[in-house]
């Protein structure tokens, strides 16, 4: 547990030293979601209808921007090799890096959701649903994204390849996350969407750290 907390704290400290990289993804999310209301105009019905899809697509792309850095720096300076040789569980250490990535790239999206929702004219209940959906979905984005980051570690043009690998895997999160917000906005039941997002999160928590750890080991070897 101490090593798990230590790796999270270390990655967060490294991010604080390179704030521009983390802020770039957040600005991207805010700018993309803000351009649609400006481009479409004051059509409140249309804005409310497209809001779930636009916000979730922007969240997916924003998360992708920071994934390449999850392992790259530690791979380049040999830190990953030292972590593999340490007596601590490497899967646990990789999970710590995934948690750190979510704290930097996913949690801010949840906190920004009310502001973005107001731009699209979402009501209070729909904004609450959006926040809960992002709270369940963004950890899945970081977890699944770690697989792509690990598989493309050290590969030339890895960011493009990673996007091609990861984006199809993000589709269920996009469908269930956007579906929950849209269903809430039209007064339909949303419990099924939350159940499916929760199931995806549990499944990802159970298997992804182990898969990503083994992918990193293969890249190092």
GROMACS .gro file of C-alpha atoms in nm:
model
  221
    1UNK     CA    1   0.000   0.000   0.000
    2UNK     CA    2   0.286   0.238   0.083
    3UNK     CA    3   0.442   0.179  -0.260
    4UNK     CA    4   0.101   0.231  -0.423
    5UNK     CA    5   0.053   0.567  -0.247
    6UNK     CA    6   0.414   0.661  -0.315
    7UNK     CA    7   0.382   0.606  -0.691
    8UNK     CA    8   0.064   0.818  -0.701
    9UNK     CA    9   0.232   1.097  -0.504
   10UNK     CA   10   0.542   1.081  -0.724
   11UNK     CA   11   0.344   1.102  -1.049
   12UNK     CA   12   0.136   1.391  -0.916
   13UNK     CA   13   0.452   1.579  -0.817
   14UNK     CA   14   0.594   1.523  -1.166
   15UNK     CA   15   0.274   1.661  -1.317
   16UNK     CA   16   0.296   1.968  -1.093
   17UNK     CA   17   0.641   2.035  -1.242
   18UNK     CA   18   0.493   2.012  -1.595
   19UNK     CA   19   0.162   2.186  -1.540
   20UNK     CA   20   0.134   2.295  -1.903
   21UNK     CA   21   0.097   1.935  -2.021
   22UNK     CA   22  -0.195   1.865  -1.788
   23UNK     CA   23  -0.358   2.202  -1.849
   24UNK     CA   24  -0.340   2.150  -2.227
   25UNK     CA   25  -0.582   1.856  -2.206
   26UNK     CA   26  -0.821   2.048  -1.981
   27UNK     CA   27  -0.815   2.356  -2.205
   28UNK     CA   28  -0.880   2.128  -2.502
   29UNK     CA   29  -1.189   1.988  -2.326
   30UNK     CA   30  -1.320   2.333  -2.235
   31UNK     CA   31  -1.249   2.489  -2.575
   32UNK     CA   32  -1.403   2.206  -2.779
   33UNK     CA   33  -1.719   2.195  -2.567
   34UNK     CA   34  -1.744   2.576  -2.578
   35UNK     CA   35  -1.711   2.600  -2.957
   36UNK     CA   36  -2.034   2.410  -3.023
   37UNK     CA   37  -2.267   2.657  -2.845
   38UNK     CA   38  -2.085   2.943  -3.020
   39UNK     CA   39  -2.111   2.778  -3.361
   40UNK     CA   40  -2.467   2.652  -3.337
   41UNK     CA   41  -2.609   2.964  -3.177
   42UNK     CA   42  -2.894   3.002  -2.932
   43UNK     CA   43  -3.100   2.702  -3.041
   44UNK     CA   44  -3.161   2.566  -2.690
   45UNK     CA   45  -3.340   2.251  -2.803
   46UNK     CA   46  -3.060   2.150  -3.042
   47UNK     CA   47  -2.786   2.231  -2.787
   48UNK     CA   48  -2.958   2.020  -2.522
   49UNK     CA   49  -2.995   1.733  -2.767
   50UNK     CA   50  -2.631   1.723  -2.879
   51UNK     CA   51  -2.482   1.801  -2.537
   52UNK     CA   52  -2.431   1.439  -2.415
   53UNK     CA   53  -2.248   1.332  -2.731
   54UNK     CA   54  -2.034   1.644  -2.761
   55UNK     CA   55  -1.927   1.643  -2.396
   56UNK     CA   56  -1.841   1.275  -2.396
   57UNK     CA   57  -1.649   1.286  -2.726
   58UNK     CA   58  -1.451   1.584  -2.594
   59UNK     CA   59  -1.382   1.388  -2.273
   60UNK     CA   60  -1.254   1.088  -2.473
   61UNK     CA   61  -1.020   1.300  -2.684
   62UNK     CA   62  -0.902   1.501  -2.383
   63UNK     CA   63  -0.812   1.180  -2.201
   64UNK     CA   64  -0.622   1.054  -2.505
   65UNK     CA   65  -0.397   1.361  -2.506
   66UNK     CA   66  -0.230   1.265  -2.179
   67UNK     CA   67  -0.214   0.888  -2.214
   68UNK     CA   68   0.114   0.877  -2.404
   69UNK     CA   69   0.290   1.032  -2.103
   70UNK     CA   70   0.166   0.768  -1.858
   71UNK     CA   71   0.470   0.542  -1.907
   72UNK     CA   72   0.687   0.720  -2.167
   73UNK     CA   73   0.910   0.928  -1.937
   74UNK     CA   74   0.968   0.640  -1.694
   75UNK     CA   75   1.045   0.412  -1.987
   76UNK     CA   76   1.298   0.657  -2.130
   77UNK     CA   77   1.494   0.712  -1.807
   78UNK     CA   78   1.488   0.349  -1.691
   79UNK     CA   79   1.252   0.400  -1.397
   80UNK     CA   80   1.015   0.131  -1.522
   81UNK     CA   81   1.298  -0.125  -1.519
   82UNK     CA   82   1.366  -0.040  -1.154
   83UNK     CA   83   0.996  -0.071  -1.069
   84UNK     CA   84   0.982  -0.414  -1.232
   85UNK     CA   85   1.279  -0.529  -1.018
   86UNK     CA   86   1.134  -0.389  -0.695
   87UNK     CA   87   0.982  -0.632  -0.443
   88UNK     CA   88   0.644  -0.461  -0.471
   89UNK     CA   89   0.370  -0.586  -0.701
   90UNK     CA   90   0.433  -0.432  -1.044
   91UNK     CA   91   0.060  -0.452  -1.123
   92UNK     CA   92  -0.006  -0.246  -0.810
   93UNK     CA   93   0.251   0.013  -0.913
   94UNK     CA   94   0.102   0.034  -1.262
   95UNK     CA   95  -0.242   0.076  -1.102
   96UNK     CA   96  -0.098   0.363  -0.899
   97UNK     CA   97   0.016   0.533  -1.220
   98UNK     CA   98  -0.333   0.484  -1.368
   99UNK     CA   99  -0.493   0.639  -1.057
  100UNK     CA  100  -0.255   0.936  -1.083
  101UNK     CA  101  -0.349   0.981  -1.449
  102UNK     CA  102  -0.722   0.981  -1.360
  103UNK     CA  103  -0.668   1.236  -1.081
  104UNK     CA  104  -0.503   1.468  -1.333
  105UNK     CA  105  -0.704   1.398  -1.650
  106UNK     CA  106  -1.039   1.253  -1.539
  107UNK     CA  107  -1.138   1.411  -1.208
  108UNK     CA  108  -1.107   1.770  -1.341
  109UNK     CA  109  -1.356   1.681  -1.618
  110UNK     CA  110  -1.607   1.573  -1.350
  111UNK     CA  111  -1.557   1.901  -1.165
  112UNK     CA  112  -1.591   2.106  -1.487
  113UNK     CA  113  -1.911   1.925  -1.590
  114UNK     CA  114  -2.155   2.173  -1.426
  115UNK     CA  115  -2.002   2.468  -1.615
  116UNK     CA  116  -2.004   2.279  -1.943
  117UNK     CA  117  -2.360   2.156  -1.883
  118UNK     CA  118  -2.487   2.511  -1.824
  119UNK     CA  119  -2.341   2.616  -2.161
  120UNK     CA  120  -2.561   2.357  -2.329
  121UNK     CA  121  -2.869   2.447  -2.128
  122UNK     CA  122  -2.885   2.120  -1.932
  123UNK     CA  123  -3.110   2.124  -1.627
  124UNK     CA  124  -2.988   2.053  -1.275
  125UNK     CA  125  -3.087   1.684  -1.279
  126UNK     CA  126  -2.912   1.622  -1.613
  127UNK     CA  127  -2.595   1.793  -1.486
  128UNK     CA  128  -2.599   1.564  -1.180
  129UNK     CA  129  -2.636   1.262  -1.410
  130UNK     CA  130  -2.351   1.394  -1.628
  131UNK     CA  131  -2.123   1.425  -1.325
  132UNK     CA  132  -2.205   1.074  -1.200
  133UNK     CA  133  -2.162   0.929  -1.551
  134UNK     CA  134  -1.822   1.099  -1.586
  135UNK     CA  135  -1.728   0.981  -1.236
  136UNK     CA  136  -1.796   0.622  -1.344
  137UNK     CA  137  -1.673   0.651  -1.702
  138UNK     CA  138  -1.353   0.853  -1.684
  139UNK     CA  139  -1.172   0.594  -1.464
  140UNK     CA  140  -1.255   0.336  -1.732
  141UNK     CA  141  -1.101   0.569  -1.993
  142UNK     CA  142  -0.776   0.590  -1.792
  143UNK     CA  143  -0.771   0.216  -1.722
  144UNK     CA  144  -0.837   0.107  -2.081
  145UNK     CA  145  -0.610   0.380  -2.213
  146UNK     CA  146  -0.323   0.242  -2.006
  147UNK     CA  147  -0.333  -0.074  -2.217
  148UNK     CA  148  -0.278   0.130  -2.533
  149UNK     CA  149  -0.005   0.337  -2.369
  150UNK     CA  150   0.172   0.018  -2.258
  151UNK     CA  151   0.137  -0.164  -2.591
  152UNK     CA  152   0.282   0.131  -2.787
  153UNK     CA  153   0.564   0.202  -2.542
  154UNK     CA  154   0.881   0.280  -2.737
  155UNK     CA  155   0.707   0.245  -3.075
  156UNK     CA  156   0.772   0.517  -3.333
  157UNK     CA  157   0.446   0.701  -3.405
  158UNK     CA  158   0.302   0.537  -3.096
  159UNK     CA  159   0.045   0.808  -3.026
  160UNK     CA  160  -0.136   0.747  -3.356
  161UNK     CA  161  -0.124   0.371  -3.312
  162UNK     CA  162  -0.246   0.405  -2.954
  163UNK     CA  163  -0.545   0.611  -3.071
  164UNK     CA  164  -0.635   0.344  -3.326
  165UNK     CA  165  -0.616   0.075  -3.058
  166UNK     CA  166  -0.797   0.260  -2.782
  167UNK     CA  167  -1.077   0.455  -2.951
  168UNK     CA  168  -1.280   0.144  -3.050
  169UNK     CA  169  -1.255   0.021  -2.689
  170UNK     CA  170  -1.395   0.356  -2.568
  171UNK     CA  171  -1.718   0.315  -2.766
  172UNK     CA  172  -1.917   0.134  -2.488
  173UNK     CA  173  -1.827   0.408  -2.238
  174UNK     CA  174  -1.930   0.674  -2.491
  175UNK     CA  175  -2.264   0.503  -2.561
  176UNK     CA  176  -2.359   0.439  -2.197
  177UNK     CA  177  -2.228   0.774  -2.068
  178UNK     CA  178  -2.397   0.985  -2.332
  179UNK     CA  179  -2.708   0.766  -2.317
  180UNK     CA  180  -2.747   0.827  -1.943
  181UNK     CA  181  -2.738   1.206  -1.986
  182UNK     CA  182  -2.973   1.204  -2.285
  183UNK     CA  183  -3.222   0.973  -2.110
  184UNK     CA  184  -3.219   1.199  -1.806
  185UNK     CA  185  -3.286   1.506  -2.022
  186UNK     CA  186  -3.598   1.344  -2.176
  187UNK     CA  187  -3.723   1.191  -1.851
  188UNK     CA  188  -3.633   0.825  -1.914
  189UNK     CA  189  -3.492   0.573  -1.665
  190UNK     CA  190  -3.112   0.595  -1.630
  191UNK     CA  191  -3.043   0.312  -1.385
  192UNK     CA  192  -2.950   0.070  -1.663
  193UNK     CA  193  -2.683   0.302  -1.799
  194UNK     CA  194  -2.528   0.351  -1.456
  195UNK     CA  195  -2.532  -0.026  -1.396
  196UNK     CA  196  -2.350  -0.086  -1.723
  197UNK     CA  197  -2.093   0.188  -1.654
  198UNK     CA  198  -2.039   0.043  -1.307
  199UNK     CA  199  -1.994  -0.305  -1.453
  200UNK     CA  200  -1.738  -0.173  -1.704
  201UNK     CA  201  -1.549  -0.002  -1.421
  202UNK     CA  202  -1.542  -0.317  -1.204
  203UNK     CA  203  -1.432  -0.529  -1.500
  204UNK     CA  204  -1.158  -0.282  -1.589
  205UNK     CA  205  -1.038  -0.259  -1.227
  206UNK     CA  206  -1.017  -0.637  -1.207
  207UNK     CA  207  -0.814  -0.703  -1.520
  208UNK     CA  208  -0.658  -0.389  -1.671
  209UNK     CA  209  -0.375  -0.326  -1.418
  210UNK     CA  210  -0.253  -0.682  -1.469
  211UNK     CA  211  -0.279  -0.659  -1.850
  212UNK     CA  212  -0.104  -0.320  -1.863
  213UNK     CA  213   0.174  -0.438  -1.629
  214UNK     CA  214   0.247  -0.735  -1.851
  215UNK     CA  215   0.239  -0.518  -2.164
  216UNK     CA  216   0.493  -0.283  -2.003
  217UNK     CA  217   0.716  -0.579  -1.911
  218UNK     CA  218   0.706  -0.699  -2.272
  219UNK     CA  219   0.802  -0.350  -2.395
  220UNK     CA  220   1.096  -0.335  -2.153
  221UNK     CA  221   1.224  -0.677  -2.259
   0.00000   0.00000   0.00000
